[in-house]
Every structure is written in C-alpha cells, then in structure tokens.
Amino acid sequence: MFRAQFLVLFILYATKGVWMMAASGGGGGGRITPDRLGCLDGIVQEQQPINRVNTTLRLQQLRVAMSATKLVRGAPLKAYIITSDDEHQTEMVSPSDRRRQYVTGFTGSAGTAVVTLNSAALWVDGRYHLQADQQLDCQWIVMKSGQEQVPSISEWLKSVLSSGDRVGADPKLVSADQWLEWRSELAESGIKLDAIQANLVDSIWNEDNGRPKPNPRPAFIHDIVHAGQSWQEKVGVVRNELKELGLDGIVVTALDEIAWLLNLRGADVPYSPLVKSYAYVSLHQVVLFVEPLKLKVAPIREHLDSDRCPREQSVDLCVEIRRYENVFTDLPRLTAKANSILLPSRYAYSGGVSFAIYETIPADKRRTSPSPLILLKATKNAVEVEGMRNAHLKDAVALCDFISLLQEQVQEGKEQWDELKVVHSLDEYRAQQDLNRGPSFSTIAAFGPNGAVIHYRPSVETNRVIDNSSFLLIDSGGQYLDGTTDVTRTFHFGRATQLQKEIYTRVLMGAIDLATLVFPDSIDDTRIDVIARQHLYSAGLDYLHGTGHGIGSFLNVHESPIQIRIYGKVGHHFEENYFFSDEPGFYQENEYGIRLESILRVIRKTFEHERDSRYLGFEVVSLVPFDPYLIVPELMTHKQLHWLNHYQAMVRIKVGEELKRQNRMRAFYWLMSKTRHITEPCHRSRSGATGSIISTSSLTFQFIATVLVSVQLLAVAPLMS
C-alpha cells in the first residue's frame, strides 16, 4: 500500500505542472473589468504596484483642455485620442514626444489612449498586458487587444458616446490610414472625428513639469564604406520605381527611409540613428525639410550638394534644404504641377504618412500604397550583408565577455548584481567594440518574475537582485556603423527544475525549426509562425507576441516588412538578404520568462531537381551560444541536435578566435564550456519527445491511466500472494 500511495502522490506532483501551465497558456478571459491589479471592485487598495503612476492631475488638466472652446476651436470634445506616435509615425519616439506615456504613466513603446470626460482607457497588445496592468493607476481601463470581447477603439467610443458628440486628435500624430478608418467607423453612429491642430497634451506638459528638450546633436554622414551605395544611386532607383508606377513624386515621412535614402544619420530618436525630417522626391527634384541646425556641419551640405540648389535637373543631383516646419505650406506648391503623388500607406512597422500630410495634397492627386523604399531598404547590399555579419561577431564578443563575468560573480558570490547594473555594464562592454554607437534599444534585463513581463524595462522601483534561484532573461542589441544587432538569451546560474529545462528546450526547438525552414517564396511571414510555436502548442503552451521582426543596417531594430505573427492580418513576403529575428518564448506569470532570439538572413536555396518555384531558407547571423545545461536532448530530434551542435561549433570557432585576438580569455574559457558537443541520446521516440513531463494532454492521460493500473495491481498483489 505504501508503494501505491507513493505512486498516486507522484502522479499528482508530476501532473501539477501540466494543469497549471495549460490554464495559464490558454489565454482566455478577455472580459473588461475594473477589477484590475490593486483596484478590486473599482476601489483603490492600499498596496499598489511600486511602478504605478498617479495620473489624477494629468487627467483633470487634459479634460479641462478638452472643454476649452478656444483651444479645440469649437464645441467641447467628449473624447480625445492620444497615440504613441510622433509626426513620422516612428515606433520608438524621442523623450520629448512621449505624450501618451506622460498622460498614462505607461512606458511601453506601443499603445493608444482614449480619454473621455468620465473614463480613460489604454489599448495594448500582448507584449504589454502585464506591464500596463502594473503601471496604470485605477482610473484606467486596460484594453488587452487580441483577447476575446475586447472592443476596438471605435467600438468602445460608440458605446460610451452619443450621436453628435465630437472626438478630437492631433492629425500630425495619427497615420492617414488609421484616421480614415476611425472617422468612417465613428460616423456610423453620428460621432465626428475632428483634427485639433493645437495638441492638448502639449498644453499641459512643458519643461516646467518635466518635459525633456529635443536632442540638439547634429546629423552626420553615413559613409559609403558602410552604406555600400551612394545617395545619388538610391535616388535614381527610387525615380525608376516612380516611373514604373506612373507617379510624379513621393512624400517620404518615415525617418529610417530618409536616413537610408540620403545616407544621413542623427540622434533625434533614442537608440535609432535618425534625423527628424521630411523629404519630397520627384522625377526632377529632391527636397529635405529639416531644422537648419541639424545640418550645421559643413560636410553634410557638401555631401548633399545643397549649396547649388534649388534647381530642377535630372542629372548632377542636389538636395534642396528647407525648414522642417515649412513642409505643410510648401508641399502644395511643390506638387502644384504634378498629376499623381504617392502618399505612403501603413505597412508593417511603417505607419505611412500622417493625416496632416495626407491633407496637404489635393484628393485628385493622391495615390496611396506602401512606400517602395521599404523593400529597397530591407534588401541589404553586399557591403551591408558583410557589415551585419561583422557587427554580430563583435556583439557576440561583448555579450560573451559580460556573461562570463556575471555568471562567475553570481555563482561565487563575489559581487552583488541587479538588473540595472546588468543594463549599465552590458552597454559598457558593447562600447568597447569597434564602430559601436550605443545600444539599439533599451536593454531588457529581467530576473525571475520580471521576466514574465514580455517587454520589461528595469527601473529603480522594480529592480531585482540577481541570484541563482531563477532565470535571467537578457534581450539587448547594439548599433554599429556597419550593422544593427538584437539578441536574446536566457540564463540560470543555479539549478533549473526539470520542468523549466523542458520548456527552455521546447522554445529552443521552435527557434531551430524556424531557422532550418526551407519554403517557396510564395509563402508569407504570417504562415511560418506556427513552425516556431508547434513544440509549445504540443504541451498546451503559447506566448503573446510575434516570433520575428525585420532589422535594419545601422537603422531601426524593428524594420519593415517582415513581421512573423500568427495573428497578422497582412502577409509580407521574404526576399534574399532580408534580415529578421527568430524569437519564440514562454512566460509564466509571477515566476519567470524564457526567450531565445537570433537574427537570420534570408538566402536562396537551390536544388538539383527544382521546378518553377523559387525556394528560400535562412542563415543564422547571431553568434551567442545556447546554454547546454538547460537543454533536454531527449526531447529533440536528430535534425535539431545536429543543427544545434553545428551552430555551437561555429560559435566556438568564430567567436573563440575573436575573443583570443582581443585577449578576453575568461570569456574564451566560458565559451568553450557553453559550446560543448551534446551527445545524441541512445533511446528516443520518433518525435523526440521521450520523457517529457509536460507532454500533450492525451499522452498525460495515457500516462495516468498506465500508472493507475500499476497502482491497482500493486494494491491487490498482497491478496494474491
């Protein structure tokens, strides 16, 4: 009987993780409720999350502004929409442009706030569900986009407003596509969306109450040694695209497109080397709208041949410089003789032109479609391809050197480490590498429960000490003159549980399967996401973010067009020499997070007997090892283990040689231990899933039934003897 009781207890223990994980991974429960964290039944509880911001005064001031008839130029507004955008629909905006963050207290990069006279709501995607619940005070409703029963912004406004009510927004900070969609949907209920020229957040947020000043640093030239192509050649290619489309010109508002086109970089946006500007490119003219101080360095005007402009010639190119704020008055005059002007529409990470820019061009001249510069920029030339490889090698050296120190000191207790110290120190290690120009985004260093917040950023309030009791997730990247990097690895400096190792392995298996995928070029990015999720799905698990994004070359860390999102509504096709991320993960709320991210390059795959289709595959560019001590090889297939051992060996050789060259021997010996060959297990099922304690529910039930039969046999055995 003792053995029978022991087996029953073992069943309960072994399957506990299955039920808990399945429940947390199901993603249900999308109902809207005021019962948020620390806000039970709409009552503010005494104990609040330490990173929560009190927005009472800000909301009061904004509602006063909404009722100021002179400011809104008409009847009082019943609702005001605040996007995360700047005038260029940039994903990561300057601190002085973080209006939505100021009003809400929410620091995530994406989200849209709506304030009415009686309510306030914020829409966020799956990356930010936990973070928004923590940071928003109890006056806010968290609209968790993607969950069932969560209304869209228009649906919610129609439910709380009445016919004849007026909704306002700044037309410079909303894409034309989004504006037209909202306007049409609200009009169905007789609600009017009005363009409010005076930004209401600007009326209550200024330098006296903490608004940062714009970065004064000037622009600089991105040398052709790293760009691989002159700006004159790029303008020629764009003009050919315009001719093929039957267009007279294009208004370029996306900052990364302008930076790429003219081989200019700057410091107006944190982590991305961009210059706030607009550009107009016609078949005979190139005009750049930018603050004059940004071009005060003489070589830039020489680089653009601007002192010989304006002139309208198709050869001997020059770029005419005009003041940034003149774009709205000058565009109508510049396009007066044109018949058709392309106003780029929303596409992947590119927001398209703002509604304010859209309105400057007469309706009969407007043509809308994604900017042709998106695909031109995404297709890296030979110089950029080599630069991206070099940047990722240097980045791996910095990360391996840092992690070798961190692991040693945490395990030996030599020095105390916390998340903020990790962020600061890792930035310093990257800065030691040649051509580094800082991080490519704010480093995510998330220990234990903080790792479950998908886009967590450590702060003084949330900072955790790092020890050997849980996972440490580090998602970071660097900007180098020759490329942009983004890599995530998850570490455990103690003893991970078997369950944690299995989840880590399933995440890794998904990453490997995506990296080894070969497919026809007709397959778009939304259709391959399931490849990376399948091993989590088979255990009833999932994650609430996309699996991949495009990445630029000394530009944005998130670059159009690639968005590997199973929930994506628009597919984007791959082309050779696109670079993008492969980053599946898993997040156990209040416990830990696991994410493994590498950058892949799209390559052509050729076969001896291939037919009409063109096939593509991927080449891994990131060079940071996966932790062999967190891998359960029994779960993996022969193909997955072969790829893993080949990858680890490649990292061992390439990064090891560079570590020795830079005399970083501590990191070299750490790398040797992390890239050891993993021997293939002798016994494994065809699926490679032998021994999993988080197998599919059907296998779990089979396991339980088998053990229960054994328990019954053990129980009756004494009676039979």
Tab-separated table of N, CA, C and O in Angstrom, residues 86-185:
chain	number	residue	atom	x	y	z
A	86	ASP	N	4.994	59.992	-33.123
A	86	ASP	CA	5.424	61.354	-33.371
A	86	ASP	C	4.904	61.751	-34.751
A	86	ASP	O	4.029	61.068	-35.305
A	87	GLU	N	5.420	62.839	-35.320
A	87	GLU	CA	4.914	63.314	-36.612
A	87	GLU	C	5.252	62.375	-37.770
A	87	GLU	O	4.733	62.547	-38.885
A	88	HIS	N	6.116	61.382	-37.502
A	88	HIS	CA	6.576	60.491	-38.574
A	88	HIS	C	6.131	59.053	-38.343
A	88	HIS	O	6.622	58.143	-38.998
A	89	GLN	N	5.243	58.853	-37.372
A	89	GLN	CA	4.730	57.528	-37.024
A	89	GLN	C	5.886	56.571	-36.704
A	89	GLN	O	5.897	55.407	-37.094
A	90	THR	N	6.853	57.105	-35.960
A	90	THR	CA	8.028	56.346	-35.548
A	90	THR	C	7.659	55.433	-34.385
A	90	THR	O	6.915	55.825	-33.488
A	91	GLU	N	8.210	54.218	-34.392
A	91	GLU	CA	7.872	53.271	-33.334
A	91	GLU	C	8.448	53.698	-31.990
A	91	GLU	O	7.755	53.694	-30.970
A	92	MET	N	9.725	54.032	-31.948
A	92	MET	CA	10.367	54.490	-30.720
A	92	MET	C	10.625	55.981	-30.860
A	92	MET	O	11.442	56.398	-31.677
A	93	VAL	N	9.948	56.775	-30.055
A	93	VAL	CA	9.978	58.217	-30.253
A	93	VAL	C	10.907	58.898	-29.262
A	93	VAL	O	11.307	58.324	-28.241
A	94	SER	N	11.229	60.140	-29.560
A	94	SER	CA	12.058	60.964	-28.686
A	94	SER	C	11.374	61.160	-27.338
A	94	SER	O	10.141	61.204	-27.259
A	95	PRO	N	12.132	61.298	-26.232
A	95	PRO	CA	11.515	61.559	-24.919
A	95	PRO	C	10.581	62.758	-24.918
A	95	PRO	O	9.559	62.754	-24.226
A	96	SER	N	10.885	63.772	-25.718
A	96	SER	CA	10.025	64.959	-25.761
A	96	SER	C	8.728	64.706	-26.524
A	96	SER	O	7.807	65.533	-26.477
A	97	ASP	N	8.634	63.570	-27.213
A	97	ASP	CA	7.421	63.222	-27.966
A	97	ASP	C	6.582	62.143	-27.291
A	97	ASP	O	5.601	61.667	-27.865
A	98	ARG	N	6.918	61.770	-26.071
A	98	ARG	CA	6.214	60.673	-25.400
A	98	ARG	C	4.958	61.185	-24.676
A	98	ARG	O	4.815	61.100	-23.456
A	99	ARG	N	4.044	61.693	-25.455
A	99	ARG	CA	2.832	62.286	-24.903
A	99	ARG	C	1.926	61.230	-24.263
A	99	ARG	O	1.376	61.443	-23.184
A	100	ARG	N	1.765	60.107	-24.934
A	100	ARG	CA	0.926	59.051	-24.370
A	100	ARG	C	1.491	58.537	-23.054
A	100	ARG	O	0.758	58.271	-22.108
A	101	GLN	N	2.807	58.423	-22.968
A	101	GLN	CA	3.441	57.987	-21.725
A	101	GLN	C	3.192	58.994	-20.605
A	101	GLN	O	2.920	58.609	-19.464
A	102	TYR	N	3.268	60.292	-20.918
A	102	TYR	CA	3.042	61.304	-19.891
A	102	TYR	C	1.622	61.225	-19.339
A	102	TYR	O	1.405	61.269	-18.124
A	103	VAL	N	0.649	61.081	-20.209
A	103	VAL	CA	-0.752	61.086	-19.770
A	103	VAL	C	-1.094	59.823	-18.979
A	103	VAL	O	-1.817	59.875	-17.982
A	104	THR	N	-0.559	58.669	-19.397
A	104	THR	CA	-0.973	57.394	-18.805
A	104	THR	C	-0.037	56.863	-17.722
A	104	THR	O	-0.457	56.107	-16.848
A	105	GLY	N	1.253	57.193	-17.818
A	105	GLY	CA	2.240	56.592	-16.930
A	105	GLY	C	2.767	55.273	-17.454
A	105	GLY	O	3.675	54.684	-16.868
A	106	PHE	N	2.238	54.793	-18.583
A	106	PHE	CA	2.653	53.523	-19.186
A	106	PHE	C	3.857	53.770	-20.085
A	106	PHE	O	3.814	54.630	-20.972
A	107	THR	N	4.955	53.016	-19.870
A	107	THR	CA	6.209	53.281	-20.569
A	107	THR	C	6.462	52.403	-21.788
A	107	THR	O	7.500	52.548	-22.435
A	108	GLY	N	5.561	51.492	-22.117
A	108	GLY	CA	5.762	50.639	-23.290
A	108	GLY	C	5.805	51.446	-24.574
A	108	GLY	O	5.298	52.573	-24.649
A	109	SER	N	6.404	50.858	-25.614
A	109	SER	CA	6.597	51.596	-26.871
A	109	SER	C	5.334	51.692	-27.714
A	109	SER	O	5.265	52.518	-28.622
A	110	ALA	N	4.338	50.857	-27.442
A	110	ALA	CA	3.123	50.847	-28.266
A	110	ALA	C	1.887	50.867	-27.384
A	110	ALA	O	1.844	50.231	-26.331
A	111	GLY	N	0.877	51.581	-27.830
A	111	GLY	CA	-0.379	51.679	-27.089
A	111	GLY	C	-1.088	52.969	-27.452
A	111	GLY	O	-0.442	53.972	-27.769
A	112	THR	N	-2.403	52.959	-27.418
A	112	THR	CA	-3.204	54.146	-27.739
A	112	THR	C	-4.159	54.425	-26.597
A	112	THR	O	-4.885	53.529	-26.154
A	113	ALA	N	-4.153	55.664	-26.129
A	113	ALA	CA	-5.007	56.071	-25.010
A	113	ALA	C	-6.195	56.877	-25.518
A	113	ALA	O	-6.074	57.640	-26.482
A	114	VAL	N	-7.327	56.695	-24.860
A	114	VAL	CA	-8.523	57.485	-25.145
A	114	VAL	C	-9.075	57.992	-23.819
A	114	VAL	O	-9.307	57.200	-22.900
A	115	VAL	N	-9.267	59.296	-23.755
A	115	VAL	CA	-9.777	59.922	-22.531
A	115	VAL	C	-11.114	60.572	-22.838
A	115	VAL	O	-11.224	61.381	-23.766
A	116	THR	N	-12.144	60.197	-22.091
A	116	THR	CA	-13.446	60.865	-22.180
A	116	THR	C	-13.619	61.713	-20.924
A	116	THR	O	-12.731	61.775	-20.076
A	117	LEU	N	-14.766	62.347	-20.798
A	117	LEU	CA	-14.995	63.181	-19.616
A	117	LEU	C	-15.146	62.354	-18.351
A	117	LEU	O	-14.966	62.868	-17.241
A	118	ASN	N	-15.443	61.060	-18.497
A	118	ASN	CA	-15.681	60.218	-17.322
A	118	ASN	C	-14.803	58.979	-17.248
A	118	ASN	O	-14.755	58.324	-16.201
A	119	SER	N	-14.126	58.636	-18.338
A	119	SER	CA	-13.355	57.392	-18.367
A	119	SER	C	-12.015	57.614	-19.047
A	119	SER	O	-11.799	58.626	-19.725
A	120	ALA	N	-11.128	56.636	-18.866
A	120	ALA	CA	-9.833	56.638	-19.547
A	120	ALA	C	-9.474	55.192	-19.846
A	120	ALA	O	-9.591	54.325	-18.977
A	121	ALA	N	-9.034	54.919	-21.079
A	121	ALA	CA	-8.723	53.547	-21.479
A	121	ALA	C	-7.451	53.535	-22.314
A	121	ALA	O	-7.157	54.493	-23.037
A	122	LEU	N	-6.708	52.430	-22.185
A	122	LEU	CA	-5.482	52.260	-22.951
A	122	LEU	C	-5.513	50.909	-23.647
A	122	LEU	O	-5.725	49.877	-23.005
A	123	TRP	N	-5.291	50.916	-24.971
A	123	TRP	CA	-5.240	49.683	-25.771
A	123	TRP	C	-3.784	49.265	-25.934
A	123	TRP	O	-2.948	50.052	-26.390
A	124	VAL	N	-3.471	48.015	-25.543
A	124	VAL	CA	-2.113	47.486	-25.678
A	124	VAL	C	-2.177	46.068	-26.246
A	124	VAL	O	-3.159	45.352	-26.047
A	125	ASP	N	-1.103	45.671	-26.941
A	125	ASP	CA	-1.047	44.308	-27.472
A	125	ASP	C	-0.467	43.361	-26.425
A	125	ASP	O	-0.125	43.761	-25.309
A	126	GLY	N	-0.352	42.078	-26.808
A	126	GLY	CA	0.018	41.040	-25.849
A	126	GLY	C	1.353	41.243	-25.174
A	126	GLY	O	1.577	40.739	-24.064
A	127	ARG	N	2.263	41.972	-25.796
A	127	ARG	CA	3.562	42.219	-25.169
A	127	ARG	C	3.437	42.999	-23.877
A	127	ARG	O	4.296	42.913	-22.997
A	128	TYR	N	2.352	43.778	-23.766
A	128	TYR	CA	2.260	44.749	-22.682
A	128	TYR	C	1.082	44.539	-21.730
A	128	TYR	O	0.783	45.402	-20.914
A	129	HIS	N	0.386	43.402	-21.823
A	129	HIS	CA	-0.774	43.184	-20.960
A	129	HIS	C	-0.401	43.276	-19.478
A	129	HIS	O	-1.071	43.975	-18.700
A	130	LEU	N	0.634	42.590	-19.074
A	130	LEU	CA	1.041	42.618	-17.662
A	130	LEU	C	1.606	43.981	-17.268
A	130	LEU	O	1.281	44.515	-16.204
A	131	GLN	N	2.445	44.534	-18.126
A	131	GLN	CA	3.076	45.816	-17.815
A	131	GLN	C	2.052	46.928	-17.650
A	131	GLN	O	2.137	47.739	-16.722
A	132	ALA	N	1.076	46.979	-18.533
A	132	ALA	CA	0.049	48.022	-18.437
A	132	ALA	C	-0.764	47.873	-17.159
A	132	ALA	O	-1.097	48.868	-16.501
A	133	ASP	N	-1.082	46.645	-16.791
A	133	ASP	CA	-1.850	46.422	-15.562
A	133	ASP	C	-1.068	46.887	-14.337
A	133	ASP	O	-1.647	47.373	-13.362
A	134	GLN	N	0.243	46.765	-14.387
A	134	GLN	CA	1.071	47.210	-13.273
A	134	GLN	C	1.200	48.729	-13.227
A	134	GLN	O	1.099	49.341	-12.162
A	135	GLN	N	1.427	49.352	-14.387
A	135	GLN	CA	1.791	50.769	-14.404
A	135	GLN	C	0.600	51.720	-14.380
A	135	GLN	O	0.705	52.831	-13.855
A	136	LEU	N	-0.529	51.329	-14.952
A	136	LEU	CA	-1.679	52.227	-14.995
A	136	LEU	C	-2.374	52.267	-13.644
A	136	LEU	O	-2.617	51.224	-13.027
A	137	ASP	N	-2.725	53.454	-13.194
A	137	ASP	CA	-3.456	53.539	-11.928
A	137	ASP	C	-4.916	53.140	-12.133
A	137	ASP	O	-5.346	52.817	-13.244
A	138	CYS	N	-5.678	53.166	-11.066
A	138	CYS	CA	-7.024	52.582	-11.088
A	138	CYS	C	-8.053	53.408	-11.853
A	138	CYS	O	-9.216	53.004	-11.970
A	139	GLN	N	-7.642	54.549	-12.379
A	139	GLN	CA	-8.560	55.349	-13.197
A	139	GLN	C	-8.625	54.835	-14.640
A	139	GLN	O	-9.463	55.300	-15.414
A	140	TRP	N	-7.742	53.896	-14.965
A	140	TRP	CA	-7.622	53.446	-16.343
A	140	TRP	C	-8.189	52.044	-16.545
A	140	TRP	O	-8.021	51.173	-15.704
A	141	ILE	N	-8.810	51.851	-17.709
A	141	ILE	CA	-9.206	50.521	-18.166
A	141	ILE	C	-8.099	50.011	-19.082
A	141	ILE	O	-7.669	50.726	-19.989
A	142	VAL	N	-7.618	48.798	-18.840
A	142	VAL	CA	-6.620	48.196	-19.716
A	142	VAL	C	-7.348	47.360	-20.765
A	142	VAL	O	-7.979	46.355	-20.444
A	143	MET	N	-7.279	47.788	-22.003
A	143	MET	CA	-7.887	47.069	-23.113
A	143	MET	C	-6.834	46.136	-23.718
A	143	MET	O	-5.922	46.583	-24.423
A	144	LYS	N	-6.945	44.849	-23.421
A	144	LYS	CA	-5.944	43.872	-23.836
A	144	LYS	C	-6.271	43.359	-25.236
A	144	LYS	O	-6.945	42.343	-25.404
A	145	SER	N	-5.772	44.087	-26.217
A	145	SER	CA	-6.052	43.749	-27.617
A	145	SER	C	-5.640	42.314	-27.913
A	145	SER	O	-4.602	41.845	-27.459
A	146	GLY	N	-6.470	41.640	-28.695
A	146	GLY	CA	-6.207	40.256	-29.042
A	146	GLY	C	-6.999	39.273	-28.219
A	146	GLY	O	-7.143	38.103	-28.605
A	147	GLN	N	-7.522	39.724	-27.081
A	147	GLN	CA	-8.343	38.840	-26.265
A	147	GLN	C	-9.815	38.987	-26.662
A	147	GLN	O	-10.225	40.016	-27.207
A	148	GLU	N	-10.577	37.962	-26.368
A	148	GLU	CA	-11.992	37.961	-26.720
A	148	GLU	C	-12.741	39.047	-25.947
A	148	GLU	O	-12.414	39.368	-24.809
A	149	GLN	N	-13.744	39.597	-26.588
A	149	GLN	CA	-14.664	40.577	-26.008
A	149	GLN	C	-14.018	41.936	-25.739
A	149	GLN	O	-14.637	42.797	-25.119
A	150	VAL	N	-12.772	42.132	-26.197
A	150	VAL	CA	-12.147	43.443	-26.046
A	150	VAL	C	-12.510	44.282	-27.269
A	150	VAL	O	-12.161	43.927	-28.393
A	151	PRO	N	-13.199	45.400	-27.093
A	151	PRO	CA	-13.636	46.201	-28.243
A	151	PRO	C	-12.481	46.988	-28.846
A	151	PRO	O	-11.470	47.252	-28.189
A	152	SER	N	-12.652	47.363	-30.094
A	152	SER	CA	-11.705	48.286	-30.714
A	152	SER	C	-11.963	49.684	-30.169
A	152	SER	O	-12.950	49.921	-29.457
A	153	ILE	N	-11.096	50.613	-30.509
A	153	ILE	CA	-11.273	51.994	-30.039
A	153	ILE	C	-12.604	52.559	-30.530
A	153	ILE	O	-13.358	53.160	-29.756
A	154	SER	N	-12.898	52.363	-31.802
A	154	SER	CA	-14.154	52.893	-32.355
A	154	SER	C	-15.367	52.253	-31.687
A	154	SER	O	-16.351	52.932	-31.372
A	155	GLU	N	-15.313	50.940	-31.492
A	155	GLU	CA	-16.437	50.243	-30.852
A	155	GLU	C	-16.683	50.767	-29.448
A	155	GLU	O	-17.831	50.973	-29.044
A	156	TRP	N	-15.606	50.975	-28.710
A	156	TRP	CA	-15.757	51.463	-27.340
A	156	TRP	C	-16.313	52.890	-27.322
A	156	TRP	O	-17.214	53.208	-26.544
A	157	LEU	N	-15.780	53.747	-28.188
A	157	LEU	CA	-16.268	55.125	-28.235
A	157	LEU	C	-17.748	55.175	-28.614
A	157	LEU	O	-18.522	55.967	-28.056
A	158	LYS	N	-18.167	54.332	-29.538
A	158	LYS	CA	-19.576	54.312	-29.927
A	158	LYS	C	-20.467	53.832	-28.778
A	158	LYS	O	-21.643	54.192	-28.703
A	159	SER	N	-19.884	53.039	-27.862
A	159	SER	CA	-20.678	52.526	-26.742
A	159	SER	C	-20.792	53.537	-25.592
A	159	SER	O	-21.720	53.448	-24.786
A	160	VAL	N	-19.857	54.504	-25.523
A	160	VAL	CA	-19.881	55.453	-24.393
A	160	VAL	C	-20.261	56.869	-24.816
A	160	VAL	O	-20.505	57.721	-23.960
A	161	LEU	N	-20.315	57.140	-26.120
A	161	LEU	CA	-20.680	58.468	-26.603
A	161	LEU	C	-22.026	58.424	-27.316
A	161	LEU	O	-22.595	57.358	-27.547
A	162	SER	N	-22.496	59.602	-27.695
A	162	SER	CA	-23.799	59.715	-28.356
A	162	SER	C	-23.651	60.391	-29.710
A	162	SER	O	-22.640	61.047	-30.001
A	163	SER	N	-24.659	60.241	-30.524
A	163	SER	CA	-24.678	60.890	-31.828
A	163	SER	C	-24.536	62.392	-31.651
A	163	SER	O	-25.166	62.987	-30.771
A	164	GLY	N	-23.700	63.006	-32.466
A	164	GLY	CA	-23.461	64.438	-32.373
A	164	GLY	C	-22.254	64.794	-31.533
A	164	GLY	O	-21.798	65.943	-31.556
A	165	ASP	N	-21.717	63.826	-30.775
A	165	ASP	CA	-20.539	64.099	-29.956
A	165	ASP	C	-19.313	64.292	-30.839
A	165	ASP	O	-19.230	63.784	-31.961
A	166	ARG	N	-18.345	64.983	-30.266
A	166	ARG	CA	-17.136	65.347	-31.004
A	166	ARG	C	-15.906	64.679	-30.366
A	166	ARG	O	-15.670	64.809	-29.167
A	167	VAL	N	-15.135	63.959	-31.185
A	167	VAL	CA	-13.890	63.324	-30.747
A	167	VAL	C	-12.738	64.054	-31.416
A	167	VAL	O	-12.804	64.381	-32.602
A	168	GLY	N	-11.660	64.297	-30.669
A	168	GLY	CA	-10.535	65.030	-31.222
A	168	GLY	C	-9.240	64.247	-31.169
A	168	GLY	O	-9.081	63.322	-30.371
A	169	ALA	N	-8.311	64.611	-32.048
A	169	ALA	CA	-6.963	64.043	-32.062
A	169	ALA	C	-6.071	64.983	-32.856
A	169	ALA	O	-6.554	65.800	-33.654
A	170	ASP	N	-4.758	64.856	-32.641
A	170	ASP	CA	-3.785	65.653	-33.386
A	170	ASP	C	-3.532	64.961	-34.719
A	170	ASP	O	-3.010	63.838	-34.753
A	171	PRO	N	-3.859	65.577	-35.851
A	171	PRO	CA	-3.728	64.901	-37.156
A	171	PRO	C	-2.283	64.624	-37.559
A	171	PRO	O	-2.038	63.814	-38.444
A	172	LYS	N	-1.337	65.278	-36.902
A	172	LYS	CA	0.077	65.015	-37.214
A	172	LYS	C	0.553	63.725	-36.565
A	172	LYS	O	1.560	63.147	-36.979
A	173	LEU	N	-0.171	63.270	-35.534
A	173	LEU	CA	0.277	62.120	-34.745
A	173	LEU	C	-0.572	60.874	-34.980
A	173	LEU	O	-0.514	59.925	-34.203
A	174	VAL	N	-1.350	60.885	-36.058
A	174	VAL	CA	-2.173	59.725	-36.428
A	174	VAL	C	-1.944	59.453	-37.913
A	174	VAL	O	-2.004	60.382	-38.729
A	175	SER	N	-1.686	58.212	-38.255
A	175	SER	CA	-1.498	57.892	-39.668
A	175	SER	C	-2.789	58.142	-40.435
A	175	SER	O	-3.891	58.043	-39.883
A	176	ALA	N	-2.654	58.465	-41.710
A	176	ALA	CA	-3.829	58.726	-42.541
A	176	ALA	C	-4.744	57.509	-42.592
A	176	ALA	O	-5.977	57.634	-42.520
A	177	ASP	N	-4.159	56.322	-42.707
A	177	ASP	CA	-4.960	55.094	-42.759
A	177	ASP	C	-5.804	54.949	-41.499
A	177	ASP	O	-7.005	54.639	-41.569
A	178	GLN	N	-5.174	55.145	-40.339
A	178	GLN	CA	-5.891	54.987	-39.077
A	178	GLN	C	-6.970	56.053	-38.924
A	178	GLN	O	-8.078	55.765	-38.469
A	179	TRP	N	-6.644	57.279	-39.317
A	179	TRP	CA	-7.605	58.382	-39.188
A	179	TRP	C	-8.857	58.112	-40.021
A	179	TRP	O	-9.987	58.251	-39.532
A	180	LEU	N	-8.651	57.731	-41.264
A	180	LEU	CA	-9.793	57.484	-42.151
A	180	LEU	C	-10.645	56.330	-41.650
A	180	LEU	O	-11.872	56.343	-41.774
A	181	GLU	N	-10.002	55.312	-41.085
A	181	GLU	CA	-10.732	54.166	-40.532
A	181	GLU	C	-11.575	54.599	-39.337
A	181	GLU	O	-12.769	54.273	-39.259
A	182	TRP	N	-10.954	55.321	-38.392
A	182	TRP	CA	-11.710	55.804	-37.225
A	182	TRP	C	-12.857	56.714	-37.653
A	182	TRP	O	-13.970	56.604	-37.157
A	183	ARG	N	-12.574	57.634	-38.566
A	183	ARG	CA	-13.588	58.609	-38.989
A	183	ARG	C	-14.797	57.910	-39.588
A	183	ARG	O	-15.950	58.259	-39.289
A	184	SER	N	-14.541	56.918	-40.433
A	184	SER	CA	-15.633	56.189	-41.065
A	184	SER	C	-16.448	55.404	-40.040
A	184	SER	O	-17.687	55.422	-40.067
A	185	GLU	N	-15.772	54.716	-39.134
A	185	GLU	CA	-16.469	53.890	-38.141
A	185	GLU	C	-17.276	54.742	-37.168
A	185	GLU	O	-18.410	54.389	-36.817
